[in-house]
Short mmCIF file of C-alpha atoms and ligand atoms in Angstrom, two decimals:
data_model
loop_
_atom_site.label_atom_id
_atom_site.label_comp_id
_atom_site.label_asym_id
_atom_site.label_seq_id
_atom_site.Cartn_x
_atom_site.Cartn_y
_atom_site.Cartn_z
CA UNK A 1 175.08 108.01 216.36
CA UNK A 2 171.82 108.91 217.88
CA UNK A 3 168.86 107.78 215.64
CA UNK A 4 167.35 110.95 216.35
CA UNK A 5 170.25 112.64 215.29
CA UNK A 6 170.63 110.66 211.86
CA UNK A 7 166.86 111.56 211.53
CA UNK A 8 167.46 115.37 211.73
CA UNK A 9 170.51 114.78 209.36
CA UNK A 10 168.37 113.29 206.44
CA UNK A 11 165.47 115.80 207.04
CA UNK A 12 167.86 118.85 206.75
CA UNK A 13 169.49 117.40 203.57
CA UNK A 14 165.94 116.99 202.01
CA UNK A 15 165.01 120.11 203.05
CA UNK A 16 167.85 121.98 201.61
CA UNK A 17 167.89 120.03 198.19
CA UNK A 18 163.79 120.18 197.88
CA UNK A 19 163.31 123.37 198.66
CA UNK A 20 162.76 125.03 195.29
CA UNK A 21 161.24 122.04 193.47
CA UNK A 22 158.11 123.10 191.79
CA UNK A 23 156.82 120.38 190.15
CA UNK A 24 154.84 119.10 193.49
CA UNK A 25 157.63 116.81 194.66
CA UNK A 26 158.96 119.83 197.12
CA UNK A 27 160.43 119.73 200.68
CA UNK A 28 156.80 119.99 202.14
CA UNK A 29 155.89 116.75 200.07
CA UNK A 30 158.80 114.97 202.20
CA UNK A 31 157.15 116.99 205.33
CA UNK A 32 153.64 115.24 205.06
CA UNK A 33 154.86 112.18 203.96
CA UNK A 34 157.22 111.61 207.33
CA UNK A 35 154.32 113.25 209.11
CA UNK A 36 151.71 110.96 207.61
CA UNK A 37 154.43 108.09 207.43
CA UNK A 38 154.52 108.20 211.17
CA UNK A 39 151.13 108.18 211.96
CA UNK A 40 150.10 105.11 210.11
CA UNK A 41 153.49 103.09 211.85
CA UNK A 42 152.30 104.09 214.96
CA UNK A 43 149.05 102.93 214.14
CA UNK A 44 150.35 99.90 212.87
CA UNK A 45 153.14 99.17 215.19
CA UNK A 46 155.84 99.62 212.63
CA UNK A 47 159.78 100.52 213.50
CA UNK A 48 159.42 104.01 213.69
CA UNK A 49 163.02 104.91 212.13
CA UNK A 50 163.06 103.23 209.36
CA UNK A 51 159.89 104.57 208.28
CA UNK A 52 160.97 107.97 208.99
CA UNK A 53 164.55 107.81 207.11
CA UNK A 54 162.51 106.03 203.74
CA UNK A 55 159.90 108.86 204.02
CA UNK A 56 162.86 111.64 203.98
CA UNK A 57 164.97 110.21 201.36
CA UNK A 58 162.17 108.86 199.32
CA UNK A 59 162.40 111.65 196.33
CA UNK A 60 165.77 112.70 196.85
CA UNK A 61 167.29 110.88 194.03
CA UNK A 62 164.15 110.42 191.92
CA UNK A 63 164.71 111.33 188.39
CA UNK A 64 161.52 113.26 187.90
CA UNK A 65 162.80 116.38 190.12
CA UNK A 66 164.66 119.13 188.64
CA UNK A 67 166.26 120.92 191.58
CA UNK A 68 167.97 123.63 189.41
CA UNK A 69 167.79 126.53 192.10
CA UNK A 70 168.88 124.44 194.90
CA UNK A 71 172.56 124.54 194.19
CA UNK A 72 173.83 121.26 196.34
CA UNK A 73 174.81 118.46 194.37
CA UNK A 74 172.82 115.65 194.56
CA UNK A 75 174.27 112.11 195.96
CA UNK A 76 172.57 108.49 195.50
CA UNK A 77 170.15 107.91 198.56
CA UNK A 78 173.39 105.03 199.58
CA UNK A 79 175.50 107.94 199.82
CA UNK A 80 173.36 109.70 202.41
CA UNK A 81 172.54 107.11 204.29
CA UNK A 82 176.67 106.29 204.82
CA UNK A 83 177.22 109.74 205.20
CA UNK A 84 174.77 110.77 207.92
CA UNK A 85 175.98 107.42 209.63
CA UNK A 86 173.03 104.86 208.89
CA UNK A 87 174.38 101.13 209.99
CA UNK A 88 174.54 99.09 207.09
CA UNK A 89 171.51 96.63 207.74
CA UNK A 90 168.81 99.66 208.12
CA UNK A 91 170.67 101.18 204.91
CA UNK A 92 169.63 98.11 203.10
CA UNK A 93 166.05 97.85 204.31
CA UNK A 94 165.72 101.71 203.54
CA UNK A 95 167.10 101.33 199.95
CA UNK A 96 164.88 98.26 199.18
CA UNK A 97 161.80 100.86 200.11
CA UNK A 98 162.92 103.39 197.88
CA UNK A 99 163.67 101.38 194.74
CA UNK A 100 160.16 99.64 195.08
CA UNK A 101 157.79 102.34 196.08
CA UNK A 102 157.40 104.74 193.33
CA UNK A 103 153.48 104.28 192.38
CA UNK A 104 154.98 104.24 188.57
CA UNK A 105 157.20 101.26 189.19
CA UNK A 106 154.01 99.46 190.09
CA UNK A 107 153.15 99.00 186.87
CA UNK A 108 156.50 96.76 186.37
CA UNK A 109 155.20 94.58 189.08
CA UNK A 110 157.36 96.18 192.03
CA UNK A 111 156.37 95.47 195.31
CA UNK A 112 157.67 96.64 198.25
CA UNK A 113 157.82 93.78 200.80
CA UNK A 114 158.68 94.97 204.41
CA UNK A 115 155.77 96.79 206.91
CA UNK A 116 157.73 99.60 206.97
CA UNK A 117 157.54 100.16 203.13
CA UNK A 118 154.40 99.44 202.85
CA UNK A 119 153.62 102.10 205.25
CA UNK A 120 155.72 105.08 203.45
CA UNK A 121 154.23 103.68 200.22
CA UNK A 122 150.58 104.69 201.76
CA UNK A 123 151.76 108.11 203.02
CA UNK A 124 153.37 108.89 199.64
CA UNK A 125 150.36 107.42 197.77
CA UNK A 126 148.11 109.54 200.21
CA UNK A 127 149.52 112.80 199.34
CA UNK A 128 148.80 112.60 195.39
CA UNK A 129 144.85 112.84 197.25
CA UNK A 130 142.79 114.95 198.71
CA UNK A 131 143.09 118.73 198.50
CA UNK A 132 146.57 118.33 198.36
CA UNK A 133 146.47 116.05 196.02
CA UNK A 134 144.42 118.19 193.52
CA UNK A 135 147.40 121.44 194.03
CA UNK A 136 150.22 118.85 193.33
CA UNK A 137 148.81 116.95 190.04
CA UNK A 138 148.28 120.80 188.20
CA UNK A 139 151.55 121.89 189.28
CA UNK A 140 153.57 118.64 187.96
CA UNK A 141 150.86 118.94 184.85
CA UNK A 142 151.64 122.87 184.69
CA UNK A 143 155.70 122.16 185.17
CA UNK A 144 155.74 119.46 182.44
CA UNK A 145 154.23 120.83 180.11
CA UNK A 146 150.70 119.37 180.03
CA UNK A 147 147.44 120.57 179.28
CA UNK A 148 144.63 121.19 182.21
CA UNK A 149 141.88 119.36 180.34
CA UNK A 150 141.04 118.54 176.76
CA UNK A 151 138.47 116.47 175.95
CA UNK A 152 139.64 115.08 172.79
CA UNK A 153 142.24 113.15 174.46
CA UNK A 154 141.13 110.07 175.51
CA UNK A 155 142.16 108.54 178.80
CA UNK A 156 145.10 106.06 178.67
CA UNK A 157 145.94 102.58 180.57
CA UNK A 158 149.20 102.01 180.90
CA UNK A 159 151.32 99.03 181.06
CA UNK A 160 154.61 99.96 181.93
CA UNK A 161 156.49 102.57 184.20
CA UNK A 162 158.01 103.35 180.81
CA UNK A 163 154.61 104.32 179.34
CA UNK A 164 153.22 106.08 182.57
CA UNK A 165 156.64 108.44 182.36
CA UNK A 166 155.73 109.38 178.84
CA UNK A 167 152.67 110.02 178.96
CA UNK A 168 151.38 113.22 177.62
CA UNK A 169 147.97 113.48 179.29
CA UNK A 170 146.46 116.43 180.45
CA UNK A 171 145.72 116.64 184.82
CA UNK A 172 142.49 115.90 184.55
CA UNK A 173 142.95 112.61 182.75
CA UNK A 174 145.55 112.05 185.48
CA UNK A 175 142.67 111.45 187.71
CA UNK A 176 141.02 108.86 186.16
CA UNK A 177 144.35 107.12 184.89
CA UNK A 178 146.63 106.82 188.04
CA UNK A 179 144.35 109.16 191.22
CA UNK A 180 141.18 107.69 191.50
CA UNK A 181 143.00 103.63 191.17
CA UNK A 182 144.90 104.89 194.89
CA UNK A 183 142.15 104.59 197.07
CA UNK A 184 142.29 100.34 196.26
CA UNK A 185 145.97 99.89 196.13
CA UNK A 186 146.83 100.94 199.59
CA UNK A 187 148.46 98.39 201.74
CA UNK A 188 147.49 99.50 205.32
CA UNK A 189 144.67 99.78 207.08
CA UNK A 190 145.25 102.89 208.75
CA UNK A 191 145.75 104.40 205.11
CA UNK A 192 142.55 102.91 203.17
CA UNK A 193 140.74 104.79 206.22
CA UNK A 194 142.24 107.96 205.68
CA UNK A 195 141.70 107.44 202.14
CA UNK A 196 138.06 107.19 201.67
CA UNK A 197 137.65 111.14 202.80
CA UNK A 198 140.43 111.87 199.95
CA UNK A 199 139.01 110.06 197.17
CA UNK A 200 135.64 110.98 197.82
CA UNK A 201 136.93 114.62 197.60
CA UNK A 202 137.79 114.02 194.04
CA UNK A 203 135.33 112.90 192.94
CA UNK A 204 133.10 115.50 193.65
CA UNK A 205 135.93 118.15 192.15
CA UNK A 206 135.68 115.76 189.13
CA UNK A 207 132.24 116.13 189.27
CA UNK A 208 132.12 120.13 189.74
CA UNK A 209 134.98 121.09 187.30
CA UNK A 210 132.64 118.84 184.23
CA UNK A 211 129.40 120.77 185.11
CA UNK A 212 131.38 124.34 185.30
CA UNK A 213 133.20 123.23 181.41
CA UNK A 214 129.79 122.78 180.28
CA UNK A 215 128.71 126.09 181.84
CA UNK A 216 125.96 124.08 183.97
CA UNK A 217 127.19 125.65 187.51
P1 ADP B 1 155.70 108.61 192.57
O1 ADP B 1 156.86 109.55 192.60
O2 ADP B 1 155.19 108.31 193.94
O3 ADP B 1 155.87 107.45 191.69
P2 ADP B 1 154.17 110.22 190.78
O4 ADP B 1 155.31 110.82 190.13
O5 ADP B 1 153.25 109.43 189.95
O6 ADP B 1 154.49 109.41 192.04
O7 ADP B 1 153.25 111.32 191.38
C1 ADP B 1 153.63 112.33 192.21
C2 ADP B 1 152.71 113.52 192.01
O8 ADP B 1 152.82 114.00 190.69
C3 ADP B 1 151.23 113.18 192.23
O9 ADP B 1 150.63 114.18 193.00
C4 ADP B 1 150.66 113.14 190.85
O10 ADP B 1 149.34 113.59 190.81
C5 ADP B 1 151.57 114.04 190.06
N1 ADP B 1 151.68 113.51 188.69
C6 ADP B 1 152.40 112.47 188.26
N2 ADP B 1 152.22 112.25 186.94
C7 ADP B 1 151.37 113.22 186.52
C8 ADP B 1 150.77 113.55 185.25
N3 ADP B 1 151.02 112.85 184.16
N4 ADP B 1 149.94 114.62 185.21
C9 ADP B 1 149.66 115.33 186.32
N5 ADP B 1 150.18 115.06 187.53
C10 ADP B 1 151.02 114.02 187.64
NI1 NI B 2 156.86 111.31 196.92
#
């Protein structure tokens, strides 16, 4: 099959099974990751389809999303790669990507070890910053349960994937425990540029949203 074919394949099956996420893993999260995803390989010389099909099946099978509206049952990222007719060697490059790049599993040491990883790592990385970034960690915060901000919690450091998932900190401790550590763990260069802009963007909402609790603004 055409690759651009198998590429429209995987984008339409995201697309129909993200669609009424809420929790800031949606279809448009896939969107600007294969949009970002594609800049930095062509920046950085990288083989442009398997980027692409890691960026569009990256959160399909994640266990975080609750896709109760969507109505489609959900397969194993394998299963969509076989059955929108991915050869078996890019299958296995794309799977490696997936079951290594989740920013959580980096606290169990996973790395993800191919240039084309490493590059849908940064995109997916990139969107938890910026403006974007800000809209996405209230609405997982909002969607889980958590509180915007109280200061009696104090900010945790965690040690495992296990720890990060059960974590019961409020968004804006989110910043300082997982968004603001982003900017240095990027793997590209491409990406760490793009970055700076992001992260210096929340900072200064950091910075704002402290002086405004106080009443100072
Ligand atoms: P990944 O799926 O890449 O491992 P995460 O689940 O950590 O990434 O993050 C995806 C998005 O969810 C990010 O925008 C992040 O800000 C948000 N998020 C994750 N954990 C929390 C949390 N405990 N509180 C608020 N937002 C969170
Ligand atoms: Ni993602």
């Amino acid at each position: 099959m055409e690759k651009n074919e198998i590429i429209k394949k995987a984008a339409d099956y995201a697309q129909r099974l993200l669609s009424s996420e809420t929790s800031g893993h949606d279809w448009w999260h896939t969107y600007r990751v294969w949009k970002m995803s594609l800049h930095i390989a062509r920046k950085e010389r990288a083989d442009l389809f398997v980027v692409q099909l890691a960026a569009l099946l990256h959160d399909v099978d994640d266990y975080k999303l609750k896709f109760s509206k969507a109505g489609i049952k959900k397969k194993t990222v394998k299963q969509i790669l076989s059955k929108i007719g991915t050869d078996d060697i890019t299958a296995k490059k794309i799977l490696h990507i997936i079951q290594n790049m989740s920013f959580n599993k980096s606290f169990d040491g996973k790395k993800v070890n191919t240039l084309e990883g490493k590059i849908a790592q940064d995109a997916d990385r990139l969107d938890a910053l910026g403006a974007v970034g800000i809209a996405r960690t209230f609405a997982f915060g909002g969607s889980h349960g958590r509180k915007i901000y109280d200061p009696k919690i104090k900010l945790a450091k965690f040690k495992s994937s296990k720890e990060c998932r059960h974590s019961e900190s409020p968004s804006i401790n989110h910043f300082y425990e997982k968004l603001l550590l982003i900017g240095n763990m990027l793997n590209t260069k491409t990406a760490r540029q793009i970055a700076k802009e992001r992260h210096k963007y929340l900072e200064q909402y950091l910075e704002r949203f402290f002086a405004e609790w106080e009443g100072k603004r």
